[in-house]
């Protein structure tokens, strides 16, 4: 197994170090090579996705990513900003399917801002399209009109084949879960998503066992807070998925718990926590490494088909929580507050 390890910025290096620690503790035959991305890429090579990093990622079976971004890069030209490195690597590796599970660990029910009865038992899989939509659509940019005023332009677009392939991923996942797919769109206003809905309906005939429903994105945002347990698999486009997955993460207590997988058509994948680089707490050993550690479990599951070790990691995370260990973001009265590094140690030693 060849893994490209891209720690990135902010808390990226410290959380990735814990995930690497856990992976090493499994004693698998893995070749790990580290490279810079995001602000770290800009600092070392003047590019948020240096050529050498992209080459390494292309040659690897899987990529483990921390997070990118820091306010200090906000003034750079757009193509040099850390986020651009992330968007480019997703596009270059064709990672069109982003899987973001929102799973509530019973131990954390009281860490959610929602009432425990609303969230307990929550288990949603958000399937977000990742290489299309308004994120990548042309034309885009800021131009100057004849009257001298400036205008910003982005374009929402999806082809039928792009919609179909993400739809397939969602239906296939639903077949292994509770066989319900909710497709989220804004078909009452946006033609792009009217097409999205048509393609999903057509595709659903290939999956007679799966129940397909549709929801407008504004309603979906509301329903996620009102009654989140009604959802099994949600499938949606890039921008809606970006927003809804952050929202869903908070149902589970902390965005620091949520892993993600971004996979291509051959199950090659990039695995990263759903959260960002949190530069305000970087280097303080307070970040929650569990989302990154759980992303490694997703890597073993989706790319390496190693269900046994994936489950070992998930169980070890659960043991750490049962033991009462909590990083600051999920800490509640009566629990033991641990730092990022200690949480990594506890999970690694709970493996066996
Ligand atoms: C995410 C992030 C990224 C996105 C940013 C950092 C470009 O918010 O992975 O959800 O918008 O996709
Ligand atoms: Mg986001």
XYZ file of C-alpha atoms and ligand atoms in Angstrom:
365
model
C 0.000 0.000 0.000
C 1.351 3.379 -1.010
C -0.031 6.349 0.838
C 0.739 9.998 0.146
C 0.561 11.919 3.411
C -0.272 15.606 2.996
C -0.521 17.306 6.422
C -1.229 20.821 5.061
C -1.752 23.819 7.335
C -2.989 24.844 10.769
C -3.852 21.814 12.874
C -3.244 19.581 9.815
C 0.233 18.344 10.858
C -0.771 17.468 14.449
C -3.956 15.591 13.565
C -2.275 13.746 10.694
C 0.533 12.717 13.052
C -2.057 10.957 15.243
C -3.644 9.197 12.266
C -0.202 8.036 11.108
C 0.527 6.820 14.638
C -2.645 4.712 14.611
C -1.937 3.376 11.129
C 1.603 2.392 12.140
C 0.274 0.634 15.236
C -1.662 -1.709 12.937
C 1.703 -2.943 11.615
C 0.551 -3.220 8.021
C 2.911 -3.188 5.094
C 2.517 0.469 4.174
C 4.776 2.888 2.407
C 4.040 6.459 3.534
C 5.583 9.553 1.950
C 4.898 13.087 3.093
C 4.535 16.194 0.899
C 3.333 19.789 1.324
C -0.025 21.143 0.144
C -1.975 24.365 0.689
C -0.135 27.140 2.479
C 2.714 24.698 3.168
C 2.971 24.089 -0.587
C 3.004 27.811 -1.248
C 5.743 28.349 1.341
C 7.976 25.570 0.025
C 7.371 25.723 -3.735
C 5.308 28.867 -4.410
C 2.323 26.708 -5.352
C -0.537 25.400 -3.157
C -0.288 22.136 -5.101
C 3.392 21.683 -5.993
C 4.098 19.429 -9.016
C 5.993 16.962 -6.830
C 3.022 16.677 -4.452
C 0.596 16.062 -7.305
C 2.922 13.440 -8.788
C 3.227 11.665 -5.448
C -0.565 11.724 -4.993
C -1.137 10.367 -8.491
C 1.282 7.490 -7.906
C -0.140 6.568 -4.497
C -3.056 4.199 -3.869
C -4.538 6.639 -1.397
C -3.952 10.112 -0.023
C -4.229 11.098 3.637
C -4.837 14.823 3.971
C -4.950 17.046 7.055
C -6.425 20.419 6.210
C -5.472 23.513 4.239
C -5.818 27.239 4.783
C -4.751 30.082 6.998
C -6.016 33.650 7.180
C -2.532 34.882 6.434
C -2.946 33.709 2.831
C -6.273 35.495 2.277
C -4.600 38.384 0.485
C -2.789 36.201 -2.057
C -4.025 36.010 -5.624
C -6.778 33.430 -5.874
C -4.710 30.788 -7.733
C -2.057 30.848 -4.997
C -4.423 30.389 -2.066
C -4.380 27.139 -0.082
C -8.000 26.215 -0.975
C -7.031 26.174 -4.631
C -4.560 23.392 -3.931
C -7.338 21.301 -2.420
C -9.776 21.956 -5.261
C -7.092 21.167 -7.845
C -6.037 17.878 -6.297
C -9.697 16.779 -6.141
C -10.093 17.630 -9.817
C -6.729 16.227 -10.976
C -7.370 12.902 -9.250
C -10.977 12.807 -10.467
C -12.308 12.365 -6.946
C -15.904 13.013 -7.875
C -17.583 11.273 -4.941
C -17.268 12.773 -1.493
C -18.665 10.632 1.304
C -19.332 12.392 4.583
C -20.931 10.228 7.239
C -22.662 11.951 10.132
C -22.727 9.357 12.868
C -23.510 10.072 16.479
C -21.559 8.121 19.067
C -23.951 7.520 21.986
C -21.217 8.724 24.369
C -21.398 12.147 22.717
C -25.159 12.641 22.683
C -24.863 15.371 25.292
C -22.149 17.191 23.331
C -24.594 18.054 20.549
C -26.370 21.400 20.677
C -29.572 19.541 19.812
C -31.667 17.580 22.299
C -30.358 14.017 22.810
C -33.670 12.479 21.689
C -33.434 14.344 18.375
C -29.941 13.086 17.562
C -29.434 9.787 19.356
C -29.073 6.963 16.874
C -28.254 9.388 14.067
C -26.530 7.742 11.104
C -26.582 9.714 7.836
C -24.322 9.348 4.821
C -23.993 12.509 2.770
C -22.832 11.832 -0.773
C -21.564 15.093 -2.225
C -20.502 15.512 -5.850
C -17.021 16.999 -5.705
C -15.609 17.897 -9.107
C -18.403 19.826 -10.812
C -21.096 22.416 -10.128
C -20.542 26.096 -9.459
C -17.155 25.233 -7.921
C -15.663 24.487 -11.336
C -18.166 25.781 -13.918
C -17.037 28.214 -16.598
C -17.395 31.109 -17.185
C -16.245 32.483 -13.869
C -14.430 35.540 -12.610
C -14.819 39.190 -11.761
C -15.113 41.523 -14.738
C -15.796 45.200 -15.242
C -19.026 46.257 -16.915
C -19.350 49.110 -19.407
C -20.526 51.472 -16.686
C -17.348 50.778 -14.736
C -19.071 48.678 -12.096
C -17.651 45.222 -11.392
C -19.602 41.993 -11.704
C -18.859 38.571 -10.226
C -19.724 35.467 -12.230
C -19.884 31.777 -11.364
C -21.692 29.130 -13.326
C -23.668 26.201 -11.984
C -23.520 23.333 -14.459
C -23.844 19.564 -14.461
C -23.910 17.130 -17.352
C -26.142 14.049 -17.271
C -23.153 11.707 -16.984
C -21.762 13.611 -14.008
C -25.129 13.378 -12.254
C -25.544 9.718 -13.126
C -22.168 8.617 -11.753
C -22.653 10.333 -8.381
C -26.200 8.984 -8.281
C -24.848 5.448 -8.757
C -22.478 5.890 -5.822
C -25.382 7.004 -3.622
C -27.681 4.156 -4.681
C -24.910 1.571 -4.250
C -24.196 2.829 -0.728
C -27.906 2.863 0.109
C -28.145 -0.799 -0.938
C -25.695 -1.615 1.861
C -27.571 0.542 4.379
C -31.274 1.254 4.864
C -32.068 1.514 1.150
C -33.288 5.110 1.199
C -31.854 7.936 -0.903
C -32.908 11.557 -0.544
C -31.754 13.643 -3.498
C -31.360 17.307 -2.601
C -31.846 19.961 -5.266
C -33.403 23.334 -5.997
C -35.393 22.127 -8.967
C -38.078 24.769 -8.417
C -35.616 27.512 -9.381
C -32.445 26.117 -10.980
C -32.516 24.262 -14.316
C -29.230 22.526 -13.508
C -30.879 20.805 -10.599
C -34.115 20.207 -12.525
C -31.945 18.033 -14.766
C -30.354 16.557 -11.636
C -33.777 15.423 -10.429
C -34.732 13.947 -13.823
C -31.511 11.928 -13.991
C -31.948 10.645 -10.423
C -35.510 9.511 -11.174
C -34.374 7.686 -14.321
C -31.469 6.050 -12.482
C -33.695 4.882 -9.653
C -35.379 2.384 -12.006
C -32.110 0.402 -11.881
C -32.464 0.183 -8.096
C -36.026 -1.021 -7.481
C -35.242 -1.832 -3.843
C -34.134 1.690 -3.011
C -36.709 4.296 -2.079
C -35.845 7.614 -3.735
C -37.193 10.891 -2.393
C -36.477 14.500 -3.348
C -36.090 17.567 -1.214
C -35.368 21.210 -1.964
C -32.130 22.289 -0.358
C -33.710 24.945 1.860
C -36.142 22.415 3.257
C -33.328 19.870 3.660
C -31.357 22.376 5.741
C -34.411 22.809 7.956
C -35.250 19.089 8.188
C -31.676 18.252 9.212
C -32.190 20.302 12.348
C -35.858 19.442 12.900
C -35.779 15.659 12.438
C -32.376 14.455 11.230
C -33.096 10.767 11.787
C -35.467 10.706 8.795
C -32.395 10.550 6.505
C -30.351 7.542 5.417
C -28.332 8.563 2.333
C -28.479 12.134 1.042
C -27.071 12.835 -2.416
C -26.464 16.327 -3.697
C -24.245 18.613 -5.753
C -20.985 20.206 -4.742
C -22.147 23.508 -3.227
C -25.254 22.168 -1.488
C -23.197 19.263 -0.163
C -20.560 21.617 1.188
C -23.157 23.463 3.224
C -25.325 20.538 4.328
C -22.344 18.444 5.440
C -21.122 21.158 7.802
C -24.634 21.436 9.158
C -24.980 17.672 9.603
C -21.635 17.477 11.365
C -22.834 19.641 14.216
C -25.660 17.212 14.935
C -22.991 14.793 16.080
C -21.555 17.093 18.704
C -18.495 18.332 16.907
C -17.201 18.684 13.388
C -14.013 17.290 14.928
C -15.563 13.808 14.789
C -16.383 13.578 11.102
C -14.177 11.801 8.588
C -14.555 11.933 4.824
C -13.600 9.981 1.761
C -13.262 11.387 -1.734
C -13.076 8.612 -4.281
C -12.694 8.147 -8.009
C -14.259 5.553 -10.280
C -11.691 2.904 -9.197
C -11.896 3.463 -5.440
C -8.647 5.354 -5.307
C -9.277 7.943 -2.673
C -8.261 10.913 -0.660
C -9.171 10.784 3.013
C -9.465 13.827 5.202
C -11.414 15.147 8.161
C -14.514 17.132 7.172
C -13.325 20.094 9.193
C -10.860 22.831 8.319
C -7.376 23.862 9.423
C -8.426 25.860 12.525
C -5.303 28.078 12.561
C -6.474 29.670 15.838
C -5.746 26.461 17.766
C -2.834 25.167 15.674
C 0.223 23.944 17.563
C -1.561 24.033 20.936
C -2.182 20.286 21.168
C -5.924 20.802 21.683
C -7.298 19.740 18.282
C -9.480 16.651 17.973
C -7.669 14.018 15.864
C -10.597 11.579 15.753
C -11.995 12.750 12.398
C -8.603 12.151 10.803
C -8.149 8.805 12.534
C -11.628 7.770 11.371
C -10.684 8.909 7.856
C -7.950 6.256 7.934
C -10.643 3.695 8.758
C -12.546 4.892 5.677
C -9.332 4.508 3.652
C -8.927 0.904 4.746
C -12.574 0.253 3.948
C -12.988 1.974 0.570
C -9.528 1.801 -1.025
C -7.896 -1.236 0.546
C -10.962 -3.384 1.180
C -9.570 -4.182 4.613
C -12.763 -4.319 6.616
C -11.148 -5.996 9.635
C -8.622 -3.229 10.268
C -11.131 -0.500 9.439
C -13.344 -1.860 12.191
C -10.419 -2.182 14.546
C -9.844 1.564 14.257
C -13.523 2.371 14.703
C -13.677 0.214 17.806
C -10.535 1.794 19.205
C -12.067 5.264 18.778
C -15.166 4.061 20.533
C -13.067 2.639 23.389
C -11.320 5.985 23.833
C -14.737 7.624 24.189
C -16.017 4.929 26.524
C -12.906 5.474 28.656
C -14.089 9.069 28.996
C -11.289 10.703 26.992
C -12.393 13.943 25.330
C -10.619 16.702 23.482
C -11.820 20.217 24.322
C -14.421 20.365 21.518
C -16.352 17.344 22.844
C -15.570 17.660 26.518
C -18.459 17.606 29.004
C -18.514 17.603 32.806
C -17.127 14.424 34.354
C -14.956 13.434 31.373
C -11.178 13.454 31.138
C -9.820 16.267 29.007
C -6.981 15.114 26.767
C -4.856 16.819 24.129
C -4.487 15.861 20.485
C -1.379 13.775 21.076
C -2.775 11.906 24.077
C -5.982 11.106 22.204
C -3.826 9.581 19.453
C -1.958 7.503 22.055
C -5.168 6.260 23.662
C -6.647 5.183 20.301
C -3.395 3.523 19.204
C -3.122 1.541 22.407
C -6.812 0.552 22.279
C -6.253 -1.127 18.906
C -5.208 -4.471 20.258
C -14.766 21.345 2.353
C -14.173 22.718 2.420
C -13.648 23.085 1.041
C -14.817 23.089 0.089
C -12.879 24.422 0.985
C -11.746 24.470 1.974
C -12.380 24.723 -0.404
O -15.100 23.633 2.889
O -14.022 20.391 2.055
O -15.963 21.213 2.632
O -15.531 24.095 -0.040
O -15.048 22.065 -0.547
Mg -16.938 22.785 3.534
